[in-house]
Coordinates of C-alpha atoms in Angstrom, one line a residue:
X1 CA 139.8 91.1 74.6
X2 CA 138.7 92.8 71.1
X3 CA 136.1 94.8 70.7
X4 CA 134.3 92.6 68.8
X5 CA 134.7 89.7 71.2
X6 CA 132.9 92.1 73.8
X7 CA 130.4 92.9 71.8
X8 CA 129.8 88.8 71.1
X9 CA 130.3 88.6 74.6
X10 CA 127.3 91.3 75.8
X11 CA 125.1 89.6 73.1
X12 CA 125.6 86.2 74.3
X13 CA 124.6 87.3 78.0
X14 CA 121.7 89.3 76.9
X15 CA 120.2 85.7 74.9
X16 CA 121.0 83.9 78.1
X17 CA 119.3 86.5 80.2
X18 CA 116.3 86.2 78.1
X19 CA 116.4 82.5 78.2
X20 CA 116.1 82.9 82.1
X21 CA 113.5 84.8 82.1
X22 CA 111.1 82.9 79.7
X23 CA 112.1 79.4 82.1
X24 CA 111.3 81.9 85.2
X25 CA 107.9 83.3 83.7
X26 CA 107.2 79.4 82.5
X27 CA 107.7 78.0 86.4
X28 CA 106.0 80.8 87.3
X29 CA 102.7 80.3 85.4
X30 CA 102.7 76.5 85.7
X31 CA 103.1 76.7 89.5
X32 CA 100.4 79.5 89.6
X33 CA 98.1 77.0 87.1
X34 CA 99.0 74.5 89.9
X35 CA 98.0 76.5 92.8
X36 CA 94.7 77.3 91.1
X37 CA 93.5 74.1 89.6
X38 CA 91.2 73.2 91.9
X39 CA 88.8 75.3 90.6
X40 CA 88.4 74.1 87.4
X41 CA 86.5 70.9 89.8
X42 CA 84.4 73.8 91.1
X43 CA 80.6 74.5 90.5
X44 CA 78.9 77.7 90.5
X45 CA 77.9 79.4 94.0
X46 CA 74.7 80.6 95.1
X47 CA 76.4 84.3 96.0
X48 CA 75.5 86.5 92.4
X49 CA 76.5 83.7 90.8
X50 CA 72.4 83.2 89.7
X51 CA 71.8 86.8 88.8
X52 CA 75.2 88.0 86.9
X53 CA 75.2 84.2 85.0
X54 CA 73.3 81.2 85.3
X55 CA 69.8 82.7 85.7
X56 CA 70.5 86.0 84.2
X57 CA 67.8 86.5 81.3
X58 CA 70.5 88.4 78.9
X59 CA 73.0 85.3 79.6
X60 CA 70.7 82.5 79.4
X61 CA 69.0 83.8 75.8
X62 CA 71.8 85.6 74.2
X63 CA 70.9 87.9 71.3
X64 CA 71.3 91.9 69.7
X65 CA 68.3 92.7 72.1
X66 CA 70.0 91.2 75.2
X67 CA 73.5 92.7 74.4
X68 CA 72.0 96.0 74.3
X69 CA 69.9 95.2 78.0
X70 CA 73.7 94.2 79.5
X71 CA 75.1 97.1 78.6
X72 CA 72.2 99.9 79.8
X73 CA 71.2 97.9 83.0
X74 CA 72.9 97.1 86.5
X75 CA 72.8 93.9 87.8
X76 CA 72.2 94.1 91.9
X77 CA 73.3 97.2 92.0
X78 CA 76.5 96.8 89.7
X79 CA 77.3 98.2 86.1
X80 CA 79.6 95.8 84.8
X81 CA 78.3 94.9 81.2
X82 CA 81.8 93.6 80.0
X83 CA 82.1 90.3 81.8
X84 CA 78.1 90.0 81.3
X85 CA 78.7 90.4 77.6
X86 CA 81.5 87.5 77.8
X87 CA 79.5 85.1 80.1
X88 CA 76.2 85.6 77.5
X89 CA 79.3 84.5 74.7
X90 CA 80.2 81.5 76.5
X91 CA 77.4 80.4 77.5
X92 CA 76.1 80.4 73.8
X93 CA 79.2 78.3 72.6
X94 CA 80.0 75.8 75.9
X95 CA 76.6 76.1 77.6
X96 CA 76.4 76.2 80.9
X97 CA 79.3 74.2 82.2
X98 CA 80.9 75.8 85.5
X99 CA 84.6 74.4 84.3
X100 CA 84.6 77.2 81.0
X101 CA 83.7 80.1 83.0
X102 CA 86.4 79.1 85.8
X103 CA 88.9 78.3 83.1
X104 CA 88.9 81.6 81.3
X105 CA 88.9 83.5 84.9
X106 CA 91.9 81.2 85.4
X107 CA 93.6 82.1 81.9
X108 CA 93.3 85.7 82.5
X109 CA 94.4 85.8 85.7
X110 CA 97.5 83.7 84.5
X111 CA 98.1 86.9 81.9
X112 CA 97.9 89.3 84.5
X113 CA 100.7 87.5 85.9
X114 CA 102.9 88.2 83.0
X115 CA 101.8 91.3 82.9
X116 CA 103.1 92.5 86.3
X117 CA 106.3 91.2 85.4
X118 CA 106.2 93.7 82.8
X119 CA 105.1 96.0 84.5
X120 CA 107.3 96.0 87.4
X121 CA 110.1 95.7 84.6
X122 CA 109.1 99.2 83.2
X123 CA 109.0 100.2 87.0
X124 CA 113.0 100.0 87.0
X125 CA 112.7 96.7 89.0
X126 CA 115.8 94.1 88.2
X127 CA 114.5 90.5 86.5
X128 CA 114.9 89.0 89.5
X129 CA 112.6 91.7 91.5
X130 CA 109.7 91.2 88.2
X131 CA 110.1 87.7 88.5
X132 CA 109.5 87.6 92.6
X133 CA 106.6 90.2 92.4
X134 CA 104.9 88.5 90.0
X135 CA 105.2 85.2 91.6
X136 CA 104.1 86.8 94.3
X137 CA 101.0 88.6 92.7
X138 CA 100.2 85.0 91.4
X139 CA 100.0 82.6 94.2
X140 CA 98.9 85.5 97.3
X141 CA 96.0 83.7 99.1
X142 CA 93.9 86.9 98.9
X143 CA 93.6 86.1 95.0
X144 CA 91.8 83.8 95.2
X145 CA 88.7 85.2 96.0
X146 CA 89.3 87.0 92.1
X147 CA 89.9 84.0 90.5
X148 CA 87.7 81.0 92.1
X149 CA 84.6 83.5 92.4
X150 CA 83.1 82.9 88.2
X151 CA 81.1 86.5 89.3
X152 CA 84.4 88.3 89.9
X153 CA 85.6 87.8 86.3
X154 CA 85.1 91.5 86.8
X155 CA 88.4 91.3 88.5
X156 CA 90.8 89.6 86.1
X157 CA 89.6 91.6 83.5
X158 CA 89.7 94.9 85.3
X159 CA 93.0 93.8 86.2
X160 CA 93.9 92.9 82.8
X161 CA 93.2 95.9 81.2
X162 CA 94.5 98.2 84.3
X163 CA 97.5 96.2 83.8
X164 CA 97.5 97.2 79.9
X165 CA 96.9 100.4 80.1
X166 CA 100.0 101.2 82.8
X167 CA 102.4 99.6 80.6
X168 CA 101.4 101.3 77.7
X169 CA 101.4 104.6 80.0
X170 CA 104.9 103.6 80.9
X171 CA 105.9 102.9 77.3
X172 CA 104.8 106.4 76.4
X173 CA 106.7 107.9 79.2
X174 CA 109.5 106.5 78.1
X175 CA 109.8 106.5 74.3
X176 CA 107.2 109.4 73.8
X177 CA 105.2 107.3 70.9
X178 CA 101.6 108.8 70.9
X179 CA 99.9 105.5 70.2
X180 CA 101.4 104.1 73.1
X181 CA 99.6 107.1 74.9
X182 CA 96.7 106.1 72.8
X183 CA 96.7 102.5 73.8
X184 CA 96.9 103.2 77.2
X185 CA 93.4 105.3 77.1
X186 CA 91.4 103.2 75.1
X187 CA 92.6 100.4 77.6
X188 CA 91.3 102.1 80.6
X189 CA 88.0 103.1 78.8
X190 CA 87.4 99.2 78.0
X191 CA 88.3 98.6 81.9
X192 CA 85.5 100.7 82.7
X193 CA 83.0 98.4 81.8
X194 CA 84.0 95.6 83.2
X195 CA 84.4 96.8 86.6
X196 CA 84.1 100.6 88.4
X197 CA 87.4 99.8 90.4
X198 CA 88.8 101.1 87.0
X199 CA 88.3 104.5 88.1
X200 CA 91.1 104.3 90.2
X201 CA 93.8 104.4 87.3
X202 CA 94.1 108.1 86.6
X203 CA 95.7 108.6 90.5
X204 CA 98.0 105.5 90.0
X205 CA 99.1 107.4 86.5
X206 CA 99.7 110.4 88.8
X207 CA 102.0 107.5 91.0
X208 CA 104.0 106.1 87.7
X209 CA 104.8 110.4 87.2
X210 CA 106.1 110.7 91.0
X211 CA 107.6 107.7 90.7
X212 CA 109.4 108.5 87.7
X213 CA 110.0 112.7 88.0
X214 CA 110.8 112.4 92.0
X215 CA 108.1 114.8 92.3
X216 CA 104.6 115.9 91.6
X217 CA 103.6 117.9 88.4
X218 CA 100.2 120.1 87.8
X219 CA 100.7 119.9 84.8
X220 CA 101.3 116.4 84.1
X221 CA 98.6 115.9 86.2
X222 CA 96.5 118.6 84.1
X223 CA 96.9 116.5 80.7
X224 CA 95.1 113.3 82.6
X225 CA 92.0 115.4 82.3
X226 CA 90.7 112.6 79.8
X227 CA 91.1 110.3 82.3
X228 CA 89.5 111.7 85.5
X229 CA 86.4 112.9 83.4
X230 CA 85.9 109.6 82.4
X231 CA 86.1 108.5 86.5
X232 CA 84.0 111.1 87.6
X233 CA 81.0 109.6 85.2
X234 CA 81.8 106.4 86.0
X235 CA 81.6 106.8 89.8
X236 CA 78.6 108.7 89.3
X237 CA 76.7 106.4 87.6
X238 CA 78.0 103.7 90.1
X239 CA 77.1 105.4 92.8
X240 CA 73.3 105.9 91.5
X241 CA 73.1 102.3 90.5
X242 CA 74.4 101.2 93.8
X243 CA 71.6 103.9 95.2
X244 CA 68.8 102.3 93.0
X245 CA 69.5 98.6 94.3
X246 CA 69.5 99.7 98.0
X247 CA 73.2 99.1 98.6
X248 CA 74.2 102.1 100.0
X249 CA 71.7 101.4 102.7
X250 CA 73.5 101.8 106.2
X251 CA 73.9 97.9 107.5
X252 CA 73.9 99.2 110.8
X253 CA 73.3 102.5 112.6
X254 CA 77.2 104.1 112.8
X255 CA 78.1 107.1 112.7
X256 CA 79.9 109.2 110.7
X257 CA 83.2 108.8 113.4
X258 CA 82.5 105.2 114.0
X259 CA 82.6 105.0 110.0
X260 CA 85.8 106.3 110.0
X261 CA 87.1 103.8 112.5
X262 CA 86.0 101.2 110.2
X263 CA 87.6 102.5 107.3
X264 CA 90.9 102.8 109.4
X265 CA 90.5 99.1 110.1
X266 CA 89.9 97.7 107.0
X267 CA 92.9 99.4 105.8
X268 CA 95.0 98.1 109.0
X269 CA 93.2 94.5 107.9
X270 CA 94.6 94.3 104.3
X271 CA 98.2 95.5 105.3
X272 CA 98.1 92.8 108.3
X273 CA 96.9 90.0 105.5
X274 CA 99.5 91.3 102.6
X275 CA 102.1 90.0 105.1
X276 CA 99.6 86.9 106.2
X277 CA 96.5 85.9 104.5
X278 CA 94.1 84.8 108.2
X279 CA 90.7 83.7 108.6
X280 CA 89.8 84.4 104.6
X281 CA 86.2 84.1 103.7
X282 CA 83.6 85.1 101.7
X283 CA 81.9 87.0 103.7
X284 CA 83.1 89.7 106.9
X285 CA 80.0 90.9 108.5
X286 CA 79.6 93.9 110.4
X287 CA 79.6 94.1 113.9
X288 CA 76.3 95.3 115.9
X289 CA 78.8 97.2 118.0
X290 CA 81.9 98.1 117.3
X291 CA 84.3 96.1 119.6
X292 CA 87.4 97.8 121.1
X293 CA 90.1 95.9 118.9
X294 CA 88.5 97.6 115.7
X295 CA 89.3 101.4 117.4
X296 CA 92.6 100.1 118.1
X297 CA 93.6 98.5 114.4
X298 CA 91.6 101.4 112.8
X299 CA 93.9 103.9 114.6
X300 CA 96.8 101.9 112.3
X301 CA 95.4 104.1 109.2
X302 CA 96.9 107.2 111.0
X303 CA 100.3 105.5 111.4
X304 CA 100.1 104.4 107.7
X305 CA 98.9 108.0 106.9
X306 CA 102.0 109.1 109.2
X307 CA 104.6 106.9 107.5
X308 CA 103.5 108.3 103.7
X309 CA 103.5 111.9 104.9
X310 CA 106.8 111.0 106.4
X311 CA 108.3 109.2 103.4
X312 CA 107.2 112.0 101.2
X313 CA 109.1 114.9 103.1
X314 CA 112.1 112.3 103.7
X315 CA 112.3 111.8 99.7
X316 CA 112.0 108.4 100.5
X317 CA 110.2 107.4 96.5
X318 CA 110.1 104.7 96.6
X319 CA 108.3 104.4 100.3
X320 CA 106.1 106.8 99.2
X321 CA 105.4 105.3 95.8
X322 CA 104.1 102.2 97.2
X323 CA 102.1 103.4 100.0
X324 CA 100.5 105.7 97.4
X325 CA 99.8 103.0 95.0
X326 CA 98.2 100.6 97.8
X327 CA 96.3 103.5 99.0
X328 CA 94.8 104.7 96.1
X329 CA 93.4 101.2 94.5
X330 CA 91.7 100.8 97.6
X331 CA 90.7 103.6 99.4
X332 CA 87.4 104.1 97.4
X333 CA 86.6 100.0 98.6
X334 CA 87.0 100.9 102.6
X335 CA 83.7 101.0 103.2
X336 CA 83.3 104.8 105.0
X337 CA 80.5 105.0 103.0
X338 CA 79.0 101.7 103.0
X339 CA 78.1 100.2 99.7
X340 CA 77.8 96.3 100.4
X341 CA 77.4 93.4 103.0
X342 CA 81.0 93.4 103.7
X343 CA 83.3 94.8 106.5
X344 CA 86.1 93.8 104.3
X345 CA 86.4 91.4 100.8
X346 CA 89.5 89.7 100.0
X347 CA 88.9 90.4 95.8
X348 CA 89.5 93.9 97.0
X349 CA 93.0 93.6 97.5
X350 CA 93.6 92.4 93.6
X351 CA 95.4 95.4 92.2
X352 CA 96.0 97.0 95.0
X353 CA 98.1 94.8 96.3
X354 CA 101.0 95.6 93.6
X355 CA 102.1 98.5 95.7
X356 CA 102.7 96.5 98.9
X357 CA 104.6 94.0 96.4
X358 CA 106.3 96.6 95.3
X359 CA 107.7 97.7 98.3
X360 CA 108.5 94.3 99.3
X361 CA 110.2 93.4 96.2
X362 CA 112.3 96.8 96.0
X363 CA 113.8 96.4 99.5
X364 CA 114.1 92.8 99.4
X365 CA 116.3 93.6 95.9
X366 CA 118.1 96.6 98.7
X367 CA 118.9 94.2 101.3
X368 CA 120.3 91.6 98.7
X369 CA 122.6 93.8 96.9
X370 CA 123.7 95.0 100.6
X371 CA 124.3 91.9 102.6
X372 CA 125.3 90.3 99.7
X373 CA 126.8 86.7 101.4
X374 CA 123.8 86.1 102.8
X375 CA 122.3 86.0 99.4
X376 CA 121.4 81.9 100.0
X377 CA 119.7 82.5 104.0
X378 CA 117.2 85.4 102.0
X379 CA 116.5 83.1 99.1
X380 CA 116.0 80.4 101.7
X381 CA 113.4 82.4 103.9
X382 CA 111.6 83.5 101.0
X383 CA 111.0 80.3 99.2
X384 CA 109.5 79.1 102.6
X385 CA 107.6 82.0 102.6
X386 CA 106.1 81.8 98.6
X387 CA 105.7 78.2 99.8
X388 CA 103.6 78.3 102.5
X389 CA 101.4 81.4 100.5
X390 CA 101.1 78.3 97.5
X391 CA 99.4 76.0 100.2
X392 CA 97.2 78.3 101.5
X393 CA 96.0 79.3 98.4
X394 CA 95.5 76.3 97.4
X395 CA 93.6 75.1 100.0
X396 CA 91.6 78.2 99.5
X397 CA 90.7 77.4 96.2
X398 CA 89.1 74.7 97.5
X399 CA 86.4 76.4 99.5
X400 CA 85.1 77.8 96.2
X401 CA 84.0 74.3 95.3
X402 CA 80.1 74.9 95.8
X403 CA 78.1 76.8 98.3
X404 CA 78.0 73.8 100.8
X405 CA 82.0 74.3 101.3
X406 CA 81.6 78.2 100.8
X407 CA 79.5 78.7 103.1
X408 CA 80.5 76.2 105.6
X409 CA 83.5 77.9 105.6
X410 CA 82.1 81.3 106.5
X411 CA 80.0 79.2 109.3
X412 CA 83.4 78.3 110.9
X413 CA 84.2 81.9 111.5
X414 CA 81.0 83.6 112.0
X415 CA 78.2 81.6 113.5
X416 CA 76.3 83.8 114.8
X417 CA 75.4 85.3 111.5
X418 CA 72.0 84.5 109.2
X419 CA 73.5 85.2 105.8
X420 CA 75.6 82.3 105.6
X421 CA 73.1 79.7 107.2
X422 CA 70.5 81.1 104.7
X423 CA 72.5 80.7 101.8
X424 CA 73.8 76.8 102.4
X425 CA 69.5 76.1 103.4
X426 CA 68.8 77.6 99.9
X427 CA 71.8 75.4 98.7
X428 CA 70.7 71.9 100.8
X429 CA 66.8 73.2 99.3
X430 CA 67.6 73.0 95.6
X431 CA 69.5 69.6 96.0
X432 CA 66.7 67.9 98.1
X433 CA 68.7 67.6 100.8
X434 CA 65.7 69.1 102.8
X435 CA 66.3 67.8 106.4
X436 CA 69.8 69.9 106.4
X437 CA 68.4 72.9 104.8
X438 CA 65.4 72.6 107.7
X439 CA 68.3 73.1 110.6
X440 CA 69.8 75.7 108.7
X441 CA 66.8 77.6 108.1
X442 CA 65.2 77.3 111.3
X443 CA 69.0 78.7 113.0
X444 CA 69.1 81.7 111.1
X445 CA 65.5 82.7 111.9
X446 CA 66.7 81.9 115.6
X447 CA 69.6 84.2 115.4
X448 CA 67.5 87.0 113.4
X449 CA 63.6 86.5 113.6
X450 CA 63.4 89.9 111.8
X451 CA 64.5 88.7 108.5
X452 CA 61.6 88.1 105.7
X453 CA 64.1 86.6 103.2
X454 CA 64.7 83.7 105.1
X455 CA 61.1 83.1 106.4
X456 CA 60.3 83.1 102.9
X457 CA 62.9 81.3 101.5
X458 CA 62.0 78.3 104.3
X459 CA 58.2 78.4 103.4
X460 CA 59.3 77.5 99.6
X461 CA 61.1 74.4 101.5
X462 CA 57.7 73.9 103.4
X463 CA 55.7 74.3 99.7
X464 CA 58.1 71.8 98.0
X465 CA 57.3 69.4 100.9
X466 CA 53.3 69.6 100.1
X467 CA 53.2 71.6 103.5
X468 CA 51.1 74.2 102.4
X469 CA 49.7 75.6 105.6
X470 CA 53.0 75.7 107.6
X471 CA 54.5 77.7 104.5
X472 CA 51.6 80.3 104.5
X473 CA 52.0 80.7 107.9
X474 CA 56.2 81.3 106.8
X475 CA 54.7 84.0 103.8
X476 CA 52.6 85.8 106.6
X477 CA 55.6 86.2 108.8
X478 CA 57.6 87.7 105.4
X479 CA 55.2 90.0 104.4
X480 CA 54.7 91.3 108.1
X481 CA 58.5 92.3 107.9
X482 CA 58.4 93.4 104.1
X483 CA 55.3 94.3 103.0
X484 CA 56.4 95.9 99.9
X485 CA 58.1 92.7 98.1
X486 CA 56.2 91.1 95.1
X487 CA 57.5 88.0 95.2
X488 CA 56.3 87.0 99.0
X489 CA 52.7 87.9 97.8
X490 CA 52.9 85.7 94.5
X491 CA 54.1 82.4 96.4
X492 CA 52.1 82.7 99.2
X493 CA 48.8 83.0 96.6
X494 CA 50.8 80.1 95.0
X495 CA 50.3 78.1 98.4
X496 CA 46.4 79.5 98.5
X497 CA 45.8 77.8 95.2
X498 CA 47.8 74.5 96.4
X499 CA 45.0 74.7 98.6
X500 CA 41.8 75.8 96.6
X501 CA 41.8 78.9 98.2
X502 CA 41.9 80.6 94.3
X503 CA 39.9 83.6 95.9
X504 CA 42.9 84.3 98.3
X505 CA 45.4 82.9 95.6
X506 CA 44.1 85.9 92.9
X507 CA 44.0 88.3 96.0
X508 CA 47.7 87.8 96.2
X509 CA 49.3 87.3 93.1
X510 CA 47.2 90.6 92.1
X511 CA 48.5 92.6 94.6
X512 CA 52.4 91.1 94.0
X513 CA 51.6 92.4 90.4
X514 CA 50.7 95.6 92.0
X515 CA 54.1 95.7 93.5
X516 CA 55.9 95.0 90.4
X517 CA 54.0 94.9 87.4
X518 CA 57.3 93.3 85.7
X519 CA 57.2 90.1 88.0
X520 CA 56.9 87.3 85.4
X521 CA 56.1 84.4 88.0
X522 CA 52.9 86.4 89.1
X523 CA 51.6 86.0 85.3
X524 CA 52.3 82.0 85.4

């Protein structure tokens, strides 16, 4: 054969290559549009949905002065002004129609596919490998949570732009080109504000440079200074807004050990789901006591601590690579130091799944080359496997549909918890369905009497219901347990004046005013 003839020949397996792996990416995203599609039926949810969307002031009246609020305030305890700055867009062109906001989540999440192919092609991964792990990134079950939630657009556009910036990082690390260096900081910076997880990108950067140099550099890790500094004042400020809203609160009275053992569970938990997705929900509460099961799984951190430290002496890389990756993107979300309601959250697993893909995908790729004739039993077991992930997900997806599935969900798991009782009563409340919302709020006050949300969330059901002494009797109980919140003082003056007690009524809503001058219902 001529040269020429083999250089027609390279070119016309390059195209055909190519043409596989547009046809590959295609199937991939229409399956993963598949798998997902059910939400686009989906409503909003009564869990942040109200206060990061459809009753958030700067959403619902869209201007210069409210872009400015979004981005110098928190919401519950969160500083994420870039998804708040695209829902206060879309709400201002579409309204408020639930099927936009789940859409775009959708879209993005859909790019973030394609871009872990890309990625995991600049991570020296074959086609086949890319087009696997991103398959796999698509459809896990423990996405959906990032996607079906409209609150967590925070995490498809977190992921988007951490997804940006490490190929561009890549890029740069392989052709040298400053802008691509550029790039890739100005896409973490953006990531930033749309969701503090972001701070977690100057350690995987450290990762790519292991990965890459088969060791670790001071110096390389030196010229990230950019990147850290720009961490450190993002995890500052997170951690004071999260101070300010009360979430850093301890949920329960552990200590600093028995923290520990929690961390080392959670960490056990999202290794144990990577491989199969179990008993997802919205919400994991925290134990009263820790049970004996959680010392033994949190003991499964020290053999996953064991394994890297063992991998890294070994000059096992790409082990060490993965379990590195994992590690850092979640570490920071294990909840040793509490910051939520949460033992565990399946939208925590979003990026840092990709290094438990990774490993998966590299060895799978080993074992292929190396037992090559049984090339057809590995493809067989796996497309059972990325089968029966595509089902679950999509039946998750349908949990999402409104906070009557959501948190009947929840209920199937936990019943002996108020959170997700009180939520579907609030639900059943605001669509009249008031008998339901009766039994669920009179259950939660049964399995927590010491709870002044729900006493005063079920004396608005008793005021909607013209029962105006039952539901002062509710406010009285509320402000025996809270005696500091403004809003349990204004309705129950509300209820006074239902009953031409205005004496009383002023009494009240004066003192909720007192409490928090800025209470706007206290004024009407």
């Amino acid at each position: 054969m001529t040269k020429k003839k083999k250089k027609k020949l390279k070119k016309d397996i390059k195209k055909a290559d190519h043409r596989l792996m547009y046809i590959g990416i295609g199937l991939i995203l229409l399956l993963t549009f598949v798998v997902f599609y059910p939400v686009l039926q989906a409503g909003f949810v009564n869990w942040d949905d109200p206060m990061n969307l459809y009753e958030n002031p700067n959403v619902l009246h869209f201007n210069l002065e409210a872009i400015q609020r979004i981005f110098t305030q928190d919401v519950i305890g969160n500083y994420n002004p870039l998804p708040i700055w695209m829902f206060g867009i879309e709400k201002s062109i579409f309204g408020l129609e639930p099927k936009v906001f789940h859409l775009i989540n959708l879209l993005f999440h859909l790019a973030n596919v394609y871009l872990v192919f890309r990625l995991f092609r600049l991570l020296k991964i074959n086609q086949t490998g890319a087009l696997i792990a991103a398959f796999l990134f698509g459809i896990h079950p423990m996405h959906v949570e990032s996607v079906a939630w409209i609150t967590e657009r925070k995490d498809v556009l977190f992921g988007f732009f951490f997804l940006l910036s490490s190929i561009s990082y890549l890029k740069y690390r392989d052709t040298g080109k400053r802008h691509d260096k550029m790039k890739a900081f100005v896409y973490f910076v953006i990531g930033l504000f749309a969701k503090i997880q972001m701070v977690t990108l100057p350690l995987t950067l450290v990762a790519y440079d292991y990965l890459r140099d088969k060791r670790f550099s001071f110096k390389k890790i030196l010229d990230k200074w950019p990147y850290f500094v720009a961490s450190l004042a993002f995890g500052i400020l997170g951690i004071y807004v999260l101070h300010e809203a009360g979430s850093l609160d301890e949920q329960a009275p552990y200590n600093f050990l028995q923290r520990l053992v929690i961390g080392g569970y959670a960490l056990s938990i999202y290794v144990i789901k990577f491989v199969w997705p179990y008993k997802m929900m919205a919400l994991y509460p925290y134990p009263g006591v820790i049970p004996t099961y959680m010392y033994v799984l949190g003991g499964g951190a020290l053999i996953f601590l064991a394994v890297m430290l063992l991998a890294y002496l070994k000059k096992w890389y790409h082990l060490f690579f993965g379990l590195l990756f994992f590690l850092v993107n979640i570490v920071f979300l294990l909840q040793i130091l509490n910051a939520g309601q949460g033992l565990t959250a399946d939208r925590f697993s979003y990026i840092s799944y990709l290094g438990l893909i990774y490993l998966a995908v590299y060895y799978l790729m080993y074992l292929l080359r190396r037992f090559q004739k049984y090339r057809m039993v590995f493809y067989g077991v796996l497309g059972s496997y990325l089968v029966a992930f595509m089902v679950l997900a999509h039946q998750q997806t349908k949990v999402w549909k409104n906070s009557d599935t959501l948190w009947s969900h929840v209920i199937q798991y936990e019943r002996n918890v108020t959170t997700p009782y009180g939520n579907r009563a609030n639900y059943f409340r605001d669509e009249g369905m008031n008998d339901r919302a009766m039994a669920d709020y009179n259950m939660a006050i049964q399995l927590d009497a010491k709870k002044a949300n729900i006493y005063n969330s079920r004396a608005k059901l008793l005021f909607q219901s013209g029962k105006y002494p039952e539901a002062i009797q509710d406010y009285n109980t509320a402000i025996s347990i809270e005696a500091d919140n403004a809003e349990m003082y204004v309705n129950r003056g509300a209820a006074y004046a239902a009953l031409g007690q205005y004496e009383k009524a002023l009494l009240d809503i004066h003192q909720g005013i007192a409490i928090d001058p800025n209470f706007k219902n206290a004024y009407l």
